[in-house]
Short mmCIF file of C-alpha atoms in Angstrom, two decimals:
data_model
loop_
_atom_site.label_atom_id
_atom_site.label_comp_id
_atom_site.label_asym_id
_atom_site.label_seq_id
_atom_site.Cartn_x
_atom_site.Cartn_y
_atom_site.Cartn_z
CA MET A 1 -0.45 0.31 0.16
CA THR A 2 0.85 3.35 -0.64
CA PRO A 3 1.69 6.03 2.05
CA VAL A 4 -0.85 8.23 0.33
CA LEU A 5 -3.67 5.73 0.87
CA ALA A 6 -2.66 4.65 4.28
CA ALA A 7 -2.66 7.82 5.99
CA ALA A 8 -6.05 8.76 4.38
CA SER A 9 -6.87 5.19 5.64
CA ALA A 10 -8.53 6.10 8.33
CA ASP A 11 -11.03 9.38 7.24
CA ALA A 12 -11.22 7.22 4.80
CA ALA A 13 -12.90 3.70 6.27
CA LEU A 14 -14.96 6.33 7.99
CA ALA A 15 -16.16 8.79 4.78
CA PHE A 16 -16.95 4.55 3.32
CA ILE A 17 -19.35 3.88 6.53
CA GLU A 18 -20.87 7.30 6.31
CA ILE A 19 -21.56 6.81 2.65
CA GLY A 20 -22.46 3.77 2.52
CA ALA A 21 -24.80 4.30 5.58
CA VAL A 22 -26.82 7.03 3.77
CA ALA A 23 -27.08 4.93 0.53
CA LEU A 24 -28.22 1.93 2.31
CA VAL A 25 -30.57 4.32 4.09
CA LEU A 26 -31.88 5.79 0.99
CA SER A 27 -32.59 1.99 -0.83
CA VAL A 28 -34.79 1.60 1.36
CA LEU A 29 -36.64 5.13 0.46
CA ALA A 30 -37.03 4.83 -2.75
CA ARG A 31 -38.32 0.59 -2.41
CA VAL A 32 -40.99 3.23 0.32
CA ALA A 33 -41.80 5.57 -2.17
CA GLY A 34 -42.44 3.13 -4.77
CA ARG A 35 -44.63 1.01 -2.68
CA LEU A 36 -46.66 4.69 -1.73
CA GLY A 37 -46.66 5.22 -5.38
CA ILE A 38 -44.96 8.27 -4.92
CA THR A 39 -41.39 10.28 -5.81
CA ALA A 40 -38.40 9.81 -3.67
CA ILE A 41 -37.39 13.07 -3.48
CA PRO A 42 -40.12 14.15 -0.85
CA LEU A 43 -38.18 11.35 1.88
CA TYR A 44 -35.13 12.27 0.97
CA LEU A 45 -35.10 15.49 1.29
CA LEU A 46 -36.81 14.60 5.31
CA ALA A 47 -34.04 11.79 5.03
CA GLY A 48 -30.76 14.95 4.20
CA LEU A 49 -32.71 17.25 7.18
CA ALA A 50 -31.99 14.04 9.42
CA VAL A 51 -28.70 13.89 8.95
CA GLY A 52 -27.26 17.70 8.32
CA GLU A 53 -26.87 19.68 10.85
CA GLY A 54 -28.96 20.26 13.66
CA GLY A 55 -30.85 17.01 12.62
CA VAL A 56 -30.05 13.56 14.50
CA ALA A 57 -27.80 11.94 13.54
CA PRO A 58 -25.11 14.83 11.44
CA LEU A 59 -22.81 13.73 8.98
CA ASP A 60 -18.53 14.74 9.89
CA VAL A 61 -16.00 12.99 8.02
CA SER A 62 -18.38 13.07 4.54
CA ALA A 63 -20.35 16.05 4.32
CA ASP A 64 -17.00 16.97 1.44
CA PHE A 65 -17.92 14.44 -0.68
CA ILE A 66 -21.56 14.67 -0.83
CA ARG A 67 -21.51 18.20 -1.39
CA LEU A 68 -19.58 17.97 -4.10
CA ALA A 69 -21.67 14.85 -5.99
CA GLY A 70 -24.74 17.03 -4.88
CA GLU A 71 -23.33 19.62 -7.47
CA ILE A 72 -22.84 16.71 -9.98
CA GLY A 73 -26.00 15.43 -9.30
CA VAL A 74 -27.87 19.28 -10.10
CA LEU A 75 -25.97 18.52 -13.48
CA LEU A 76 -26.45 15.32 -15.01
CA LEU A 77 -30.59 16.04 -12.99
CA LEU A 78 -30.45 18.78 -15.72
CA LEU A 79 -28.99 17.33 -18.36
CA THR A 80 -31.62 13.67 -18.52
CA LEU A 81 -34.34 16.64 -18.24
CA GLY A 82 -32.81 18.30 -21.31
CA LEU A 83 -32.39 15.05 -22.28
CA GLU A 84 -36.20 13.17 -21.98
CA TYR A 85 -37.49 15.25 -25.54
CA SER A 86 -35.59 15.58 -28.81
CA PRO A 87 -35.02 19.16 -30.50
CA ASP A 88 -39.10 17.79 -32.71
CA GLU A 89 -41.04 17.60 -29.78
CA LEU A 90 -39.52 21.07 -27.91
CA ARG A 91 -40.92 22.23 -31.29
CA HIS A 92 -43.12 20.76 -31.77
CA GLY A 93 -44.95 21.68 -28.53
CA LEU A 94 -44.09 25.05 -29.03
CA ARG A 95 -46.40 25.42 -31.07
CA SER A 96 -48.85 23.69 -29.63
CA GLY A 97 -49.46 24.19 -26.87
CA ALA A 98 -47.46 27.47 -26.79
CA VAL A 99 -51.37 29.36 -24.99
CA PRO A 100 -51.84 26.29 -22.79
CA GLY A 101 -48.19 27.04 -21.21
CA ILE A 102 -48.99 31.24 -20.53
CA VAL A 103 -51.77 30.28 -18.81
CA ASP A 104 -49.54 26.89 -16.52
CA GLY A 105 -46.43 30.21 -16.19
CA VAL A 106 -49.27 32.70 -15.38
CA ALA A 107 -51.26 30.72 -12.52
CA ASN A 108 -48.36 28.99 -11.75
CA PHE A 109 -45.45 31.71 -11.26
CA VAL A 110 -47.09 34.80 -9.74
CA PRO A 111 -48.65 33.46 -7.18
CA GLY A 112 -45.24 32.43 -5.86
CA LEU A 113 -43.73 36.33 -6.58
CA VAL A 114 -46.20 37.30 -5.01
CA ILE A 115 -45.96 35.84 -1.60
CA GLY A 116 -42.46 36.37 -1.77
CA LEU A 117 -42.65 39.64 -2.16
CA VAL A 118 -45.71 39.96 0.47
CA LEU A 119 -43.03 38.49 2.57
CA GLY A 120 -40.44 40.92 2.42
CA TRP A 121 -38.19 38.68 0.49
CA GLU A 122 -35.71 40.58 -1.78
CA PRO A 123 -37.26 40.50 -5.74
CA ALA A 124 -34.26 38.22 -6.26
CA ALA A 125 -35.79 35.50 -4.02
CA ALA A 126 -39.23 36.27 -4.69
CA ALA A 127 -38.84 35.86 -8.27
CA LEU A 128 -36.67 32.74 -7.44
CA LEU A 129 -39.72 31.30 -5.57
CA GLY A 130 -42.10 31.98 -8.23
CA GLY A 131 -40.12 29.49 -10.15
CA VAL A 132 -39.71 26.91 -7.39
CA CYS A 133 -43.99 27.13 -7.44
CA TRP A 134 -43.74 26.94 -11.41
CA VAL A 135 -42.77 24.13 -13.10
CA SER A 136 -44.04 20.78 -12.69
CA SER A 137 -41.63 17.57 -12.03
CA SER A 138 -42.30 15.55 -14.87
CA GLY A 139 -39.88 12.67 -13.69
CA VAL A 140 -43.83 12.37 -11.18
CA VAL A 141 -45.78 13.06 -13.81
CA SER A 142 -45.22 10.48 -17.00
CA LYS A 143 -44.37 7.61 -13.77
CA VAL A 144 -47.65 8.87 -12.59
CA LEU A 145 -49.71 7.87 -16.46
CA ALA A 146 -48.07 5.10 -16.90
CA ASP A 147 -48.91 3.40 -13.37
CA LEU A 148 -52.17 4.79 -13.82
CA ASP A 149 -52.33 3.58 -16.90
CA ARG A 150 -53.75 6.82 -18.01
CA LEU A 151 -50.97 6.80 -21.77
CA GLY A 152 -54.17 6.43 -23.49
CA ASN A 153 -56.36 8.64 -22.34
CA ARG A 154 -57.41 11.79 -24.93
CA GLU A 155 -56.07 14.16 -22.26
CA THR A 156 -52.71 13.03 -22.24
CA PRO A 157 -50.62 14.29 -24.69
CA ALA A 158 -52.30 17.87 -23.43
CA VAL A 159 -50.55 17.44 -20.01
CA LEU A 160 -47.20 16.10 -22.03
CA ASN A 161 -47.04 18.89 -23.96
CA LEU A 162 -46.91 21.18 -21.27
CA LEU A 163 -44.89 19.82 -19.30
CA VAL A 164 -41.79 20.44 -22.60
CA ILE A 165 -42.91 23.69 -22.53
CA GLU A 166 -43.00 24.15 -19.29
CA ASP A 167 -39.15 22.31 -19.53
CA LEU A 168 -38.19 24.35 -22.74
CA ALA A 169 -39.60 28.12 -19.97
CA MET A 170 -36.75 26.50 -17.93
CA ALA A 171 -33.66 26.91 -20.46
CA VAL A 172 -35.08 31.17 -20.54
CA TYR A 173 -35.63 31.21 -16.85
CA LEU A 174 -33.25 30.07 -14.87
CA PRO A 175 -30.25 31.49 -16.73
CA VAL A 176 -31.87 34.54 -16.66
CA ILE A 177 -32.64 33.93 -12.87
CA GLY A 178 -28.77 33.31 -12.38
CA ALA A 179 -27.91 36.14 -14.23
CA ILE A 180 -30.00 38.21 -11.71
CA ILE A 181 -28.21 36.77 -8.64
CA ALA A 182 -25.04 37.13 -9.96
CA GLY A 183 -24.71 41.03 -10.57
CA THR A 184 -24.49 43.25 -8.31
CA GLY A 185 -26.07 47.22 -9.78
CA ALA A 186 -27.65 47.40 -12.51
CA GLY A 187 -26.65 47.74 -15.46
CA ASP A 188 -24.73 44.97 -14.27
CA THR A 189 -27.79 42.51 -14.00
CA ILE A 190 -28.58 44.22 -17.45
CA GLU A 191 -24.76 42.65 -18.58
CA THR A 192 -24.91 39.55 -17.47
CA VAL A 193 -28.52 38.86 -18.16
CA ALA A 194 -27.51 40.28 -21.70
CA ILE A 195 -24.04 37.48 -21.85
CA ALA A 196 -26.45 34.60 -20.40
CA LEU A 197 -29.91 34.81 -22.16
CA VAL A 198 -26.83 35.42 -25.60
CA ALA A 199 -25.57 32.09 -24.45
CA VAL A 200 -28.42 30.18 -24.64
CA GLY A 201 -29.53 31.81 -27.72
CA LEU A 202 -26.63 30.20 -29.03
CA ILE A 203 -26.53 27.38 -27.48
CA LEU A 204 -30.31 26.78 -27.89
CA THR A 205 -29.89 27.96 -31.61
CA VAL A 206 -26.32 25.66 -32.38
CA ALA A 207 -28.76 21.98 -30.78
CA MET A 208 -31.78 22.97 -32.96
CA ARG A 209 -29.44 23.49 -35.73
CA TRP A 210 -26.43 21.44 -35.67
CA GLY A 211 -27.25 19.30 -33.31
CA ASP A 212 -27.38 16.05 -34.85
CA HIS A 213 -23.08 16.78 -35.98
CA LEU A 214 -23.19 16.39 -32.22
CA SER A 215 -24.94 13.69 -31.79
CA LYS A 216 -22.95 11.72 -35.44
CA LEU A 217 -19.80 12.43 -33.89
CA LEU A 218 -21.02 10.25 -30.12
CA ALA A 219 -22.78 8.06 -32.57
CA PRO A 220 -19.70 5.81 -33.29
CA ALA A 221 -19.25 5.12 -29.47
CA SER A 222 -19.60 1.87 -27.35
CA ASP A 223 -21.65 2.90 -24.38
CA GLU A 224 -19.06 2.89 -21.96
CA ALA A 225 -17.59 5.69 -24.17
CA LEU A 226 -20.55 7.53 -25.45
CA LEU A 227 -21.32 7.82 -20.67
CA LEU A 228 -17.75 9.54 -20.50
CA ALA A 229 -18.38 11.84 -23.23
CA VAL A 230 -21.79 12.83 -21.67
CA PHE A 231 -20.32 13.42 -18.61
CA GLY A 232 -17.32 14.77 -19.92
CA LEU A 233 -19.75 17.30 -21.77
CA THR A 234 -22.10 17.91 -18.75
CA LEU A 235 -19.21 18.98 -16.52
CA LEU A 236 -16.83 20.84 -19.43
CA ILE A 237 -20.01 23.22 -19.73
CA GLY A 238 -21.39 23.57 -17.15
CA GLY A 239 -17.81 24.77 -15.59
CA LEU A 240 -17.48 27.19 -18.73
CA ALA A 241 -21.01 29.05 -18.08
CA GLU A 242 -20.49 28.50 -14.62
CA LYS A 243 -17.38 30.99 -15.74
CA VAL A 244 -19.41 32.86 -18.11
CA GLN A 245 -22.10 33.79 -14.53
CA VAL A 246 -24.57 30.87 -16.53
CA SER A 247 -25.01 28.29 -13.52
CA ALA A 248 -23.42 25.69 -14.24
CA ALA A 249 -26.44 23.50 -14.62
CA ILE A 250 -27.65 25.21 -17.08
CA GLY A 251 -24.99 24.28 -18.88
CA ALA A 252 -25.67 20.99 -18.24
CA PHE A 253 -28.95 21.14 -18.97
CA LEU A 254 -28.90 23.15 -23.25
CA VAL A 255 -26.27 19.95 -23.13
CA GLY A 256 -28.15 17.62 -22.57
CA LEU A 257 -31.23 19.47 -25.04
CA ALA A 258 -28.17 19.28 -27.64
CA LEU A 259 -27.51 15.73 -27.62
CA SER A 260 -31.16 14.09 -30.73
CA GLY A 261 -31.30 11.38 -32.33
CA SER A 262 -30.62 7.78 -31.14
CA VAL A 263 -27.76 8.64 -29.30
CA GLN A 264 -30.41 10.64 -27.12
CA ALA A 265 -31.94 7.51 -26.52
CA ARG A 266 -28.79 5.91 -25.97
CA ALA A 267 -27.29 8.51 -23.43
CA SER A 268 -30.33 8.95 -21.51
CA ALA A 269 -30.58 4.88 -21.29
CA VAL A 270 -26.35 5.25 -19.84
CA VAL A 271 -26.24 7.81 -18.38
CA ARG A 272 -29.74 7.08 -15.69
CA PRO A 273 -27.90 5.12 -12.94
CA LEU A 274 -25.46 7.91 -12.58
CA ARG A 275 -27.32 10.45 -12.18
CA ASP A 276 -29.82 8.53 -10.07
CA LEU A 277 -27.02 8.19 -7.98
CA PHE A 278 -25.07 11.63 -7.96
CA ALA A 279 -28.97 13.20 -8.22
CA ALA A 280 -29.63 11.34 -5.01
CA THR A 281 -27.41 12.97 -3.37
CA PHE A 282 -27.99 16.54 -3.84
CA PHE A 283 -31.71 16.10 -2.37
CA LEU A 284 -29.96 14.97 0.44
CA PHE A 285 -27.26 17.09 0.17
CA PHE A 286 -29.84 20.42 -0.22
CA SER A 287 -31.85 19.74 2.53
CA PHE A 288 -28.17 19.15 4.68
CA SER A 289 -28.83 23.32 4.72
CA VAL A 290 -31.91 23.28 5.60
CA ASP A 291 -32.79 24.07 9.33
CA PRO A 292 -35.39 21.85 10.61
CA GLY A 293 -35.66 24.94 13.14
CA ASP A 294 -37.03 26.78 9.55
CA LEU A 295 -38.61 24.20 8.51
CA ILE A 296 -41.79 24.39 11.60
CA GLY A 297 -41.08 28.78 11.01
CA VAL A 298 -42.22 28.51 6.38
CA LEU A 299 -44.84 25.78 7.49
CA ILE A 300 -48.13 28.44 7.04
CA PRO A 301 -46.42 30.23 3.81
CA ALA A 302 -45.46 26.33 2.48
CA ALA A 303 -49.08 25.56 2.98
CA VAL A 304 -50.45 29.13 1.38
CA LEU A 305 -48.19 28.08 -1.76
CA ALA A 306 -49.22 24.53 -1.98
CA VAL A 307 -53.22 25.68 -1.70
CA LEU A 308 -52.48 27.92 -4.97
CA GLY A 309 -49.85 25.47 -6.72
CA ILE A 310 -52.52 22.73 -6.75
CA ALA A 311 -55.15 25.25 -7.35
CA GLY A 312 -52.96 26.76 -10.22
CA LYS A 313 -51.65 23.66 -12.01
CA LEU A 314 -55.98 22.99 -12.03
CA ILE A 315 -55.94 25.56 -14.11
CA SER A 316 -53.23 24.72 -16.02
CA GLY A 317 -54.67 21.25 -16.37
CA TRP A 318 -58.32 22.80 -17.29
CA VAL A 319 -57.18 24.61 -20.39
CA ALA A 320 -54.73 22.61 -21.76
CA ALA A 321 -56.91 20.22 -21.73
CA ARG A 322 -59.60 21.75 -23.37
CA SER A 323 -57.69 22.22 -26.64
CA LEU A 324 -58.34 19.11 -27.48
CA ALA A 325 -61.68 18.91 -26.58
CA VAL A 326 -61.68 17.23 -23.88
CA GLY A 327 -64.35 16.30 -21.09
CA SER A 328 -64.11 18.36 -17.67
CA PRO A 329 -63.74 14.49 -16.18
CA GLY A 330 -60.72 14.74 -18.33
CA ARG A 331 -59.18 18.21 -17.55
CA LEU A 332 -59.49 17.68 -13.56
CA ARG A 333 -57.62 14.45 -13.98
CA ALA A 334 -54.56 16.19 -16.06
CA GLY A 335 -54.93 19.06 -13.93
CA ALA A 336 -54.36 16.31 -10.40
CA VAL A 337 -51.72 15.02 -12.07
CA LEU A 338 -49.19 18.07 -13.00
CA ILE A 339 -49.30 19.28 -8.87
CA ALA A 340 -46.66 17.17 -7.53
CA ARG A 341 -43.94 19.24 -7.65
CA GLY A 342 -39.84 17.90 -6.89
CA GLU A 343 -36.29 17.70 -9.19
CA PHE A 344 -36.92 21.72 -10.59
CA SER A 345 -38.47 23.33 -7.51
CA ILE A 346 -35.11 21.93 -5.63
CA VAL A 347 -33.24 23.58 -8.71
CA ILE A 348 -34.24 26.81 -8.32
CA ALA A 349 -33.69 26.65 -4.60
CA ALA A 350 -31.09 26.07 -4.04
CA LEU A 351 -29.65 28.44 -6.80
CA GLY A 352 -31.05 31.17 -4.58
CA ALA A 353 -29.35 30.05 -1.10
CA THR A 354 -26.42 32.56 -1.30
CA THR A 355 -28.79 35.30 -0.97
CA VAL A 356 -29.95 36.50 1.97
CA ASP A 357 -33.43 34.82 2.22
CA GLY A 358 -31.70 32.20 1.25
CA ALA A 359 -32.24 29.79 3.80
CA GLU A 360 -35.96 30.40 3.95
CA LEU A 361 -36.14 30.00 0.86
CA GLY A 362 -35.14 26.10 0.86
CA ALA A 363 -36.34 25.46 3.56
CA LEU A 364 -39.78 26.65 2.06
CA ALA A 365 -39.26 24.85 -1.37
CA ALA A 366 -38.44 21.75 1.02
CA ALA A 367 -41.37 22.09 2.27
CA TYR A 368 -43.77 23.07 -0.83
CA VAL A 369 -42.47 19.66 -2.55
CA LEU A 370 -43.04 17.55 0.23
CA ILE A 371 -46.14 18.73 0.10
CA THR A 372 -47.36 18.62 -3.61
CA ALA A 373 -44.97 16.25 -4.88
CA ILE A 374 -47.07 13.75 -2.86
CA ALA A 375 -50.66 15.51 -2.56
CA GLY A 376 -50.41 15.58 -6.41
CA PRO A 377 -50.09 11.18 -6.65
CA LEU A 378 -53.01 11.44 -4.46
CA ALA A 379 -54.58 13.80 -6.27
CA ALA A 380 -55.02 12.27 -9.35
CA LYS A 381 -56.16 8.99 -8.16
CA TYR A 382 -59.44 10.39 -6.94
CA ALA A 383 -59.63 12.93 -9.48
CA ASP A 384 -62.51 11.09 -11.26
CA ARG A 385 -64.27 10.76 -7.55
CA ILE A 386 -63.47 14.23 -7.04
CA ALA A 387 -64.79 15.13 -10.68
CA GLU A 388 -67.77 13.20 -9.42
CA VAL A 389 -68.92 15.08 -6.08
CA ILE A 390 -68.16 18.52 -7.24
CA PRO A 391 -71.50 18.92 -9.57
CA HIS A 392 -72.43 19.51 -12.32
CA ARG A 393 -71.76 23.36 -13.77
CA THR A 394 -70.31 22.12 -17.06
CA MET B 1 -56.62 -0.36 -44.15
CA THR B 2 -58.20 1.61 -41.61
CA GLU B 3 -56.71 5.31 -40.80
CA VAL B 4 -54.68 5.56 -37.99
CA THR B 5 -54.25 7.96 -36.32
CA GLU B 6 -50.85 9.08 -34.65
CA THR B 7 -50.05 11.24 -31.44
CA ARG B 8 -47.00 11.87 -29.93
CA LEU B 9 -46.58 11.45 -26.46
CA PRO B 10 -43.46 13.56 -25.69
CA GLY B 11 -40.63 11.89 -23.45
CA VAL B 12 -43.21 9.01 -23.51
CA GLY B 13 -43.23 7.13 -27.30
CA VAL B 14 -46.65 7.71 -29.70
CA ARG B 15 -50.02 6.33 -30.32
CA HIS B 16 -52.24 5.18 -32.57
CA GLU B 17 -55.09 5.14 -32.11
CA PHE B 18 -58.01 3.83 -34.64
CA THR B 19 -61.80 3.34 -34.07
CA SER B 20 -62.94 -0.64 -34.84
CA ALA B 21 -65.63 -2.17 -37.81
CA GLY B 22 -67.74 -2.88 -34.90
CA GLY B 23 -66.84 0.84 -33.71
CA GLU B 24 -64.34 0.33 -31.22
CA ARG B 25 -61.53 2.79 -30.69
CA LEU B 26 -58.19 1.41 -30.27
CA ALA B 27 -55.01 2.71 -28.96
CA VAL B 28 -51.28 1.32 -29.56
CA LEU B 29 -49.20 2.47 -27.53
CA VAL B 30 -45.51 2.49 -28.33
CA LEU B 31 -43.48 3.45 -25.86
CA ARG B 32 -40.13 4.53 -26.43
CA THR B 33 -39.29 1.32 -23.60
CA GLY B 34 -39.84 -0.84 -26.21
CA ARG B 35 -43.33 -1.11 -24.46
CA ARG B 36 -46.73 -1.52 -25.83
CA GLU B 37 -49.64 -0.77 -24.47
CA ILE B 38 -52.69 -1.19 -25.85
CA ALA B 39 -55.24 0.40 -24.75
CA VAL B 40 -59.04 0.47 -25.60
CA TYR B 41 -61.62 3.27 -24.69
CA ASP B 42 -64.62 3.47 -22.26
CA ARG B 43 -68.10 3.50 -25.23
CA ALA B 44 -69.78 5.97 -23.34
CA ASP B 45 -66.97 8.42 -22.92
CA PRO B 46 -63.81 7.94 -25.31
CA ASP B 47 -61.97 10.22 -22.94
CA VAL B 48 -60.61 6.75 -20.83
CA CYS B 49 -59.69 4.03 -21.16
CA THR B 50 -61.50 1.22 -19.79
CA THR B 51 -58.71 -1.78 -21.03
CA VAL B 52 -55.39 -1.09 -20.50
CA LEU B 53 -52.93 -4.56 -21.94
CA HIS B 54 -49.33 -4.31 -20.94
CA LEU B 55 -46.76 -6.43 -23.16
CA SER B 56 -43.13 -6.62 -23.73
CA SER B 57 -41.52 -6.73 -26.24
CA ASP B 58 -41.73 -10.75 -26.83
CA ASP B 59 -45.15 -10.70 -25.53
CA THR B 60 -46.16 -7.92 -29.26
CA ARG B 61 -44.33 -10.01 -30.95
CA THR B 62 -46.46 -13.56 -29.69
CA LEU B 63 -49.89 -11.95 -30.19
CA ALA B 64 -48.78 -9.95 -33.34
CA GLU B 65 -48.80 -14.03 -34.93
CA LEU B 66 -51.17 -14.65 -33.33
CA LEU B 67 -53.48 -11.92 -35.20
CA GLY B 68 -51.41 -13.35 -38.79
CA GLY B 69 -47.89 -11.89 -38.66
CA GLY B 70 -46.98 -14.94 -38.94
CA MET B 71 -44.79 -15.16 -41.42
CA VAL B 72 -42.26 -12.35 -40.41
CA SER B 73 -42.30 -13.63 -36.86
CA GLU B 74 -40.50 -17.03 -37.42
CA ALA B 75 -37.90 -14.93 -39.84
CA VAL B 76 -37.71 -13.46 -36.47
CA SER B 77 -37.39 -16.55 -33.56
CA ALA B 78 -35.34 -18.04 -36.03
CA VAL B 79 -32.99 -15.14 -36.98
CA GLN B 80 -33.24 -13.84 -33.03
CA ARG B 81 -31.48 -16.78 -32.20
CA LEU B 82 -27.76 -15.78 -33.41
CA GLU B 83 -25.66 -13.72 -31.34
CA GLY B 84 -25.28 -9.39 -31.92
CA VAL B 85 -27.83 -10.11 -35.03
CA THR B 86 -31.15 -8.00 -34.26
CA ILE B 87 -33.98 -7.10 -36.87
CA ASP B 88 -36.58 -4.12 -36.70
CA TRP B 89 -39.63 -2.59 -38.71
CA ILE B 90 -39.34 0.58 -39.53
CA ARG B 91 -42.46 1.94 -40.67
CA ILE B 92 -42.40 4.58 -43.62
CA ARG B 93 -44.62 7.93 -42.96
CA GLU B 94 -47.03 8.82 -45.21
CA ARG B 95 -44.30 12.23 -45.43
CA SER B 96 -41.51 10.36 -46.06
CA PRO B 97 -38.34 11.22 -48.79
CA GLN B 98 -38.24 7.29 -49.28
CA VAL B 99 -41.36 8.16 -50.82
CA GLY B 100 -41.86 5.99 -54.40
CA ALA B 101 -38.01 5.27 -53.85
CA THR B 102 -36.53 1.61 -54.78
CA ILE B 103 -33.86 0.22 -52.00
CA GLY B 104 -30.84 -0.75 -54.60
CA GLU B 105 -31.34 3.18 -54.99
CA ARG B 106 -30.39 4.39 -51.67
CA GLN B 107 -27.65 2.26 -51.10
CA LEU B 108 -29.76 0.70 -48.23
CA ARG B 109 -27.04 -1.98 -47.21
CA THR B 110 -24.10 -0.52 -47.55
CA ARG B 111 -24.58 3.13 -45.81
CA THR B 112 -25.67 1.08 -43.29
CA GLY B 113 -24.99 -3.01 -43.50
CA SER B 114 -28.55 -3.78 -42.85
CA SER B 115 -30.32 -5.81 -44.99
CA VAL B 116 -33.62 -5.38 -46.08
CA VAL B 117 -35.59 -9.19 -45.53
CA ALA B 118 -38.60 -8.27 -46.19
CA VAL B 119 -41.44 -5.23 -46.58
CA VAL B 120 -45.02 -6.27 -45.26
CA ARG B 121 -48.06 -4.12 -47.14
CA GLY B 122 -51.33 -3.76 -45.96
CA ASP B 123 -52.33 -6.97 -45.22
CA GLU B 124 -49.58 -9.08 -47.48
CA THR B 125 -45.80 -10.49 -46.94
CA LEU B 126 -43.59 -9.35 -49.43
CA PRO B 127 -39.98 -11.42 -48.62
CA ALA B 128 -36.16 -10.33 -49.56
CA PRO B 129 -37.52 -7.44 -51.58
CA GLY B 130 -34.95 -6.95 -54.93
CA PRO B 131 -32.79 -3.14 -55.95
CA ASP B 132 -35.96 -1.97 -57.35
CA PHE B 133 -37.97 -2.52 -55.44
CA VAL B 134 -39.90 0.64 -54.57
CA LEU B 135 -41.13 1.94 -51.27
CA GLU B 136 -44.78 2.97 -50.76
CA ALA B 137 -45.79 5.11 -48.05
CA GLY B 138 -47.61 2.68 -45.38
CA ASP B 139 -44.53 0.23 -46.22
CA VAL B 140 -43.66 -1.73 -43.05
CA VAL B 141 -39.60 -2.49 -43.68
CA VAL B 142 -38.16 -6.38 -42.23
CA ALA B 143 -34.18 -5.06 -41.67
CA VAL B 144 -31.44 -7.82 -40.05
CA GLY B 145 -28.16 -6.71 -38.94
CA THR B 146 -26.59 -4.81 -35.49
CA PRO B 147 -27.86 -2.82 -33.28
CA GLU B 148 -26.27 0.43 -34.11
CA GLY B 149 -26.61 -0.47 -37.94
CA LEU B 150 -30.72 -1.07 -37.53
CA ARG B 151 -30.08 2.43 -36.01
CA GLN B 152 -28.32 4.61 -39.08
CA LEU B 153 -31.07 2.42 -40.78
CA ARG B 154 -34.02 3.02 -39.00
CA ASP B 155 -32.58 7.17 -38.78
CA LEU B 156 -32.34 7.16 -42.78
CA LEU B 157 -36.19 5.48 -43.47
CA ASP B 158 -37.99 7.47 -41.05
CA ALA B 159 -36.59 11.07 -41.12
#
């Protein structure tokens, strides 16, 4: 054994034990979530509270490792969110779903923004809260649709199209909000926002027009080579994006959007296990920094936001399904399945971790995701029964 | 043939819907995961599926064979015993640039290394089409090759 390894081994042994124990706990939580038919994200967040500062079993030596792994987790999470849709689906979604998309944005972003301002937060933090409230969890929504055998339903294309629009909206929202947080003075902010928008426009154009070439370049690679190429590209572009004040997460998201064709499907298949590992670490790490005490303090605003968030998605789903001439029970189903928020909300809250209101924003986002991620799948399951109870006005 | 409506399900797959002669509305969902679902819609409320069948790729093949895709699937089961060789069905869409082109002039085998072993047209299976075989909209091309070659072929034909 080399001296370096020998010296590190005492710490390493402890770190291995901690990380191993945490991973096993997460695995149990993932199984429990699977049984309950919900996403594991809220359970990961609760686990993070338990092992974070002020929790029941705070981690010691492995905290640094978990931080770095968590940050890689965000990049991989956004990479796979970008990979989810092909450029073709994005174009098609934009054409057919602009109106429901706008309704969705207004009905869900504005309440968060207003509550943030009412709480006396800075406008940037309030805008982040708007984002937290806005985006449905595409992971939860597609899983719930599949689990409830609703993929064939008439309202389903409307629901999925809305997710595509939200994905696209994030491609603009994330860099802008990232730049606003990074900028200090008003002039600075305008400059960084402009840089961010130009960068995003450039990458999107390149992706839409020449994404094929990137994909062709990667196509002959074996799974192993492809995994390394995609992983490397994601971290590299993420790092470069961070350098020009566009958050690394956004760079990774755009890499995902740029990959297309058969490479897209293969890339998402090879990256998925890695993503699951690192993303779980990210959710854990996110709630590390949330003080359980803060969580109790934000319960009331979180409950208010959750009610508004549920109402907002019911409106979005109603409008989106109506555009396909679906009847009112179907419109209600569409809204209910969209209620769950998840990965995007936590990523957005994490962007604001360094702001003055970051701690409160983190706690509020955690509570909000906890409520909606559990309420969403339940509401979706019982939507038809709820529709029967509601008086038939239409 | 019955008219089939195709709806994209972004991130999930494609849904093909049609109404049977008996007035029943059916959908076949081709999911990205390779699985298939068959959905039967409620006669009273066309927004809801009353029955959903979940089919693995094996189930799909069995069902297709039972429904009369016999000849092709015999060829498939023979081929699928060879390691590294895969078979794929690729549908030529209505607006595909390949409509009206011959297999030879598109140099499908040279460019992708995959061979077209049969073409299913309507109820008919046309085995071993030659280079002068003209592709029509709605044809299902049955091809054999490496997974990568078939992917390239799909990109060519499905564009």
